[in-house]
Amino acid sequence: SSGMNAEYGSSGINAEYGEAGVDPTVATVDNDFLMEMMSFNDEVEMCEDMASLGLIRESNEAGVQGLFDEFQHYFEAGSTDVAANRLTKCKFLLQTRERIDQREEFLTSL
């Protein structure tokens, strides 16, 4: 539907986490998850070696796959609110993937 495309379009959540409340998708995500994401992203930013970054990447990719699998399950079961929540969380992890890629570029440029 066009509503879903508008809500989960390619624009992503551009606000920093402190201002994330302006994005309507964030309202569907619990504070514990947001705190975990901030902590996880801090780990990415502070990572100083490729081996550690690789472990962070593996954890993030497993999270993406797990959330996508849950999204698919709940969507097929007709639980669209829960499915939308999983898709929103997946979106956060995809942003973290971009941060990991950027950190990898930085570390390899040293």
PDB file of C-alpha atoms in Angstrom:
ATOM      1  CA  SER A   1       0.000   0.000   0.000  1.00  0.00           C
ATOM      2  CA  SER A   2       1.089   3.569  -0.545  1.00  0.00           C
ATOM      3  CA  GLY A   3       0.761   4.274   3.189  1.00  0.00           C
ATOM      4  CA  MET A   4       3.289   1.590   3.986  1.00  0.00           C
ATOM      5  CA  ASN A   5       5.639   2.925   1.319  1.00  0.00           C
ATOM      6  CA  ALA A   6       5.359   6.399   2.776  1.00  0.00           C
ATOM      7  CA  GLU A   7       6.052   5.151   6.292  1.00  0.00           C
ATOM      8  CA  TYR A   8       8.905   2.800   5.380  1.00  0.00           C
ATOM      9  CA  GLY A   9      10.279   4.616   2.351  1.00  0.00           C
ATOM     10  CA  SER A  10      13.915   4.915   1.440  1.00  0.00           C
ATOM     11  CA  SER A  11      14.309   8.215   3.290  1.00  0.00           C
ATOM     12  CA  GLY A  12      15.067   6.396   6.546  1.00  0.00           C
ATOM     13  CA  ILE A  13      15.256   7.981   9.948  1.00  0.00           C
ATOM     14  CA  ASN A  14      17.641  10.882   9.493  1.00  0.00           C
ATOM     15  CA  ALA A  15      17.229  12.433  12.926  1.00  0.00           C
ATOM     16  CA  GLU A  16      19.810  11.748  15.593  1.00  0.00           C
ATOM     17  CA  TYR A  17      18.490   9.533  18.383  1.00  0.00           C
ATOM     18  CA  GLY A  18      17.969  12.514  20.716  1.00  0.00           C
ATOM     19  CA  GLU A  19      15.563  14.003  18.189  1.00  0.00           C
ATOM     20  CA  ALA A  20      14.164  10.681  17.009  1.00  0.00           C
ATOM     21  CA  GLY A  21      10.765  11.386  18.568  1.00  0.00           C
ATOM     22  CA  VAL A  22       9.891  13.482  15.527  1.00  0.00           C
ATOM     23  CA  ASP A  23       9.828  10.342  13.388  1.00  0.00           C
ATOM     24  CA  PRO A  24       6.481   8.519  13.683  1.00  0.00           C
ATOM     25  CA  THR A  25       8.098   5.098  13.262  1.00  0.00           C
ATOM     26  CA  VAL A  26      10.103   5.553  16.457  1.00  0.00           C
ATOM     27  CA  ALA A  27       6.911   5.676  18.520  1.00  0.00           C
ATOM     28  CA  THR A  28       6.380   1.986  17.715  1.00  0.00           C
ATOM     29  CA  VAL A  29       9.768   1.001  19.199  1.00  0.00           C
ATOM     30  CA  ASP A  30      10.281   0.502  22.924  1.00  0.00           C
ATOM     31  CA  ASN A  31      12.825   2.561  24.843  1.00  0.00           C
ATOM     32  CA  ASP A  32      14.879  -0.507  25.795  1.00  0.00           C
ATOM     33  CA  PHE A  33      15.447  -1.264  22.120  1.00  0.00           C
ATOM     34  CA  LEU A  34      16.427   2.356  21.429  1.00  0.00           C
ATOM     35  CA  MET A  35      18.904   2.292  24.318  1.00  0.00           C
ATOM     36  CA  GLU A  36      20.382  -0.971  23.028  1.00  0.00           C
ATOM     37  CA  MET A  37      20.755   0.556  19.579  1.00  0.00           C
ATOM     38  CA  MET A  38      22.505   3.648  20.961  1.00  0.00           C
ATOM     39  CA  SER A  39      24.884   1.441  22.944  1.00  0.00           C
ATOM     40  CA  PHE A  40      25.500  -0.827  19.934  1.00  0.00           C
ATOM     41  CA  ASN A  41      26.188   2.182  17.697  1.00  0.00           C
ATOM     42  CA  ASP A  42      28.621   3.520  20.310  1.00  0.00           C
ATOM     43  CA  GLU A  43      30.452   0.185  20.084  1.00  0.00           C
ATOM     44  CA  VAL A  44      30.699   0.653  16.324  1.00  0.00           C
ATOM     45  CA  GLU A  45      32.050   4.194  16.682  1.00  0.00           C
ATOM     46  CA  MET A  46      34.639   3.155  19.315  1.00  0.00           C
ATOM     47  CA  CYS A  47      35.757   0.014  17.490  1.00  0.00           C
ATOM     48  CA  GLU A  48      39.490   0.175  16.790  1.00  0.00           C
ATOM     49  CA  ASP A  49      40.190  -3.059  14.876  1.00  0.00           C
ATOM     50  CA  MET A  50      38.740  -5.055  12.018  1.00  0.00           C
ATOM     51  CA  ALA A  51      38.388  -8.290  14.027  1.00  0.00           C
ATOM     52  CA  SER A  52      36.122  -6.623  16.599  1.00  0.00           C
ATOM     53  CA  LEU A  53      34.221  -4.838  13.846  1.00  0.00           C
ATOM     54  CA  GLY A  54      33.702  -8.192  12.144  1.00  0.00           C
ATOM     55  CA  LEU A  55      32.094  -9.582  15.306  1.00  0.00           C
ATOM     56  CA  ILE A  56      29.878  -6.517  15.563  1.00  0.00           C
ATOM     57  CA  ARG A  57      28.896  -6.946  11.900  1.00  0.00           C
ATOM     58  CA  GLU A  58      28.028 -10.642  12.455  1.00  0.00           C
ATOM     59  CA  SER A  59      25.846  -9.746  15.432  1.00  0.00           C
ATOM     60  CA  ASN A  60      24.096  -6.982  13.501  1.00  0.00           C
ATOM     61  CA  GLU A  61      23.480  -9.163  10.442  1.00  0.00           C
ATOM     62  CA  ALA A  62      22.055 -11.931  12.648  1.00  0.00           C
ATOM     63  CA  GLY A  63      19.752  -9.310  14.171  1.00  0.00           C
ATOM     64  CA  VAL A  64      18.623  -8.106  10.742  1.00  0.00           C
ATOM     65  CA  GLN A  65      17.871 -11.671   9.631  1.00  0.00           C
ATOM     66  CA  GLY A  66      16.065 -12.528  12.860  1.00  0.00           C
ATOM     67  CA  LEU A  67      13.895  -9.415  12.737  1.00  0.00           C
ATOM     68  CA  PHE A  68      13.118  -9.939   9.060  1.00  0.00           C
ATOM     69  CA  ASP A  69      12.125 -13.552   9.744  1.00  0.00           C
ATOM     70  CA  GLU A  70       9.863 -12.356  12.580  1.00  0.00           C
ATOM     71  CA  PHE A  71       8.418  -9.657  10.303  1.00  0.00           C
ATOM     72  CA  GLN A  72       7.577 -12.257   7.665  1.00  0.00           C
ATOM     73  CA  HIS A  73       6.025 -14.605  10.253  1.00  0.00           C
ATOM     74  CA  TYR A  74       3.820 -11.930  11.838  1.00  0.00           C
ATOM     75  CA  PHE A  75       2.874 -10.411   8.483  1.00  0.00           C
ATOM     76  CA  GLU A  76       1.780 -13.789   7.108  1.00  0.00           C
ATOM     77  CA  ALA A  77      -0.145 -14.442  10.362  1.00  0.00           C
ATOM     78  CA  GLY A  78      -2.020 -11.162   9.902  1.00  0.00           C
ATOM     79  CA  SER A  79      -0.463  -9.463  12.941  1.00  0.00           C
ATOM     80  CA  THR A  80       0.378  -6.336  11.004  1.00  0.00           C
ATOM     81  CA  ASP A  81       1.108  -4.142  14.050  1.00  0.00           C
ATOM     82  CA  VAL A  82       3.725  -6.587  15.327  1.00  0.00           C
ATOM     83  CA  ALA A  83       5.065  -7.037  11.786  1.00  0.00           C
ATOM     84  CA  ALA A  84       5.401  -3.251  11.399  1.00  0.00           C
ATOM     85  CA  ASN A  85       7.282  -3.097  14.708  1.00  0.00           C
ATOM     86  CA  ARG A  86       9.766  -5.741  13.527  1.00  0.00           C
ATOM     87  CA  LEU A  87      10.244  -3.914  10.230  1.00  0.00           C
ATOM     88  CA  THR A  88      10.915  -0.665  12.085  1.00  0.00           C
ATOM     89  CA  LYS A  89      13.503  -2.364  14.295  1.00  0.00           C
ATOM     90  CA  CYS A  90      15.050  -3.905  11.184  1.00  0.00           C
ATOM     91  CA  LYS A  91      15.360  -0.395   9.741  1.00  0.00           C
ATOM     92  CA  PHE A  92      17.466   0.644  12.750  1.00  0.00           C
ATOM     93  CA  LEU A  93      19.786  -2.316  12.243  1.00  0.00           C
ATOM     94  CA  LEU A  94      20.128  -1.485   8.546  1.00  0.00           C
ATOM     95  CA  GLN A  95      21.251   2.007   9.569  1.00  0.00           C
ATOM     96  CA  THR A  96      23.761   0.370  11.903  1.00  0.00           C
ATOM     97  CA  ARG A  97      24.986  -1.674   8.911  1.00  0.00           C
ATOM     98  CA  GLU A  98      25.761   1.619   7.170  1.00  0.00           C
ATOM     99  CA  ARG A  99      27.635   2.844  10.261  1.00  0.00           C
ATOM    100  CA  ILE A 100      29.644  -0.404  10.325  1.00  0.00           C
ATOM    101  CA  ASP A 101      30.497   0.055   6.632  1.00  0.00           C
ATOM    102  CA  GLN A 102      31.624   3.630   7.319  1.00  0.00           C
ATOM    103  CA  ARG A 103      33.730   2.515  10.286  1.00  0.00           C
ATOM    104  CA  GLU A 104      35.313  -0.207   8.151  1.00  0.00           C
ATOM    105  CA  GLU A 105      36.235   2.380   5.512  1.00  0.00           C
ATOM    106  CA  PHE A 106      37.767   4.555   8.234  1.00  0.00           C
ATOM    107  CA  LEU A 107      39.768   1.690   9.786  1.00  0.00           C
ATOM    108  CA  THR A 108      41.109   0.518   6.435  1.00  0.00           C
ATOM    109  CA  SER A 109      42.162   4.087   5.578  1.00  0.00           C
ATOM    110  CA  LEU A 110      44.499   4.305   8.620  1.00  0.00           C
TER     111      LEU A 110
END
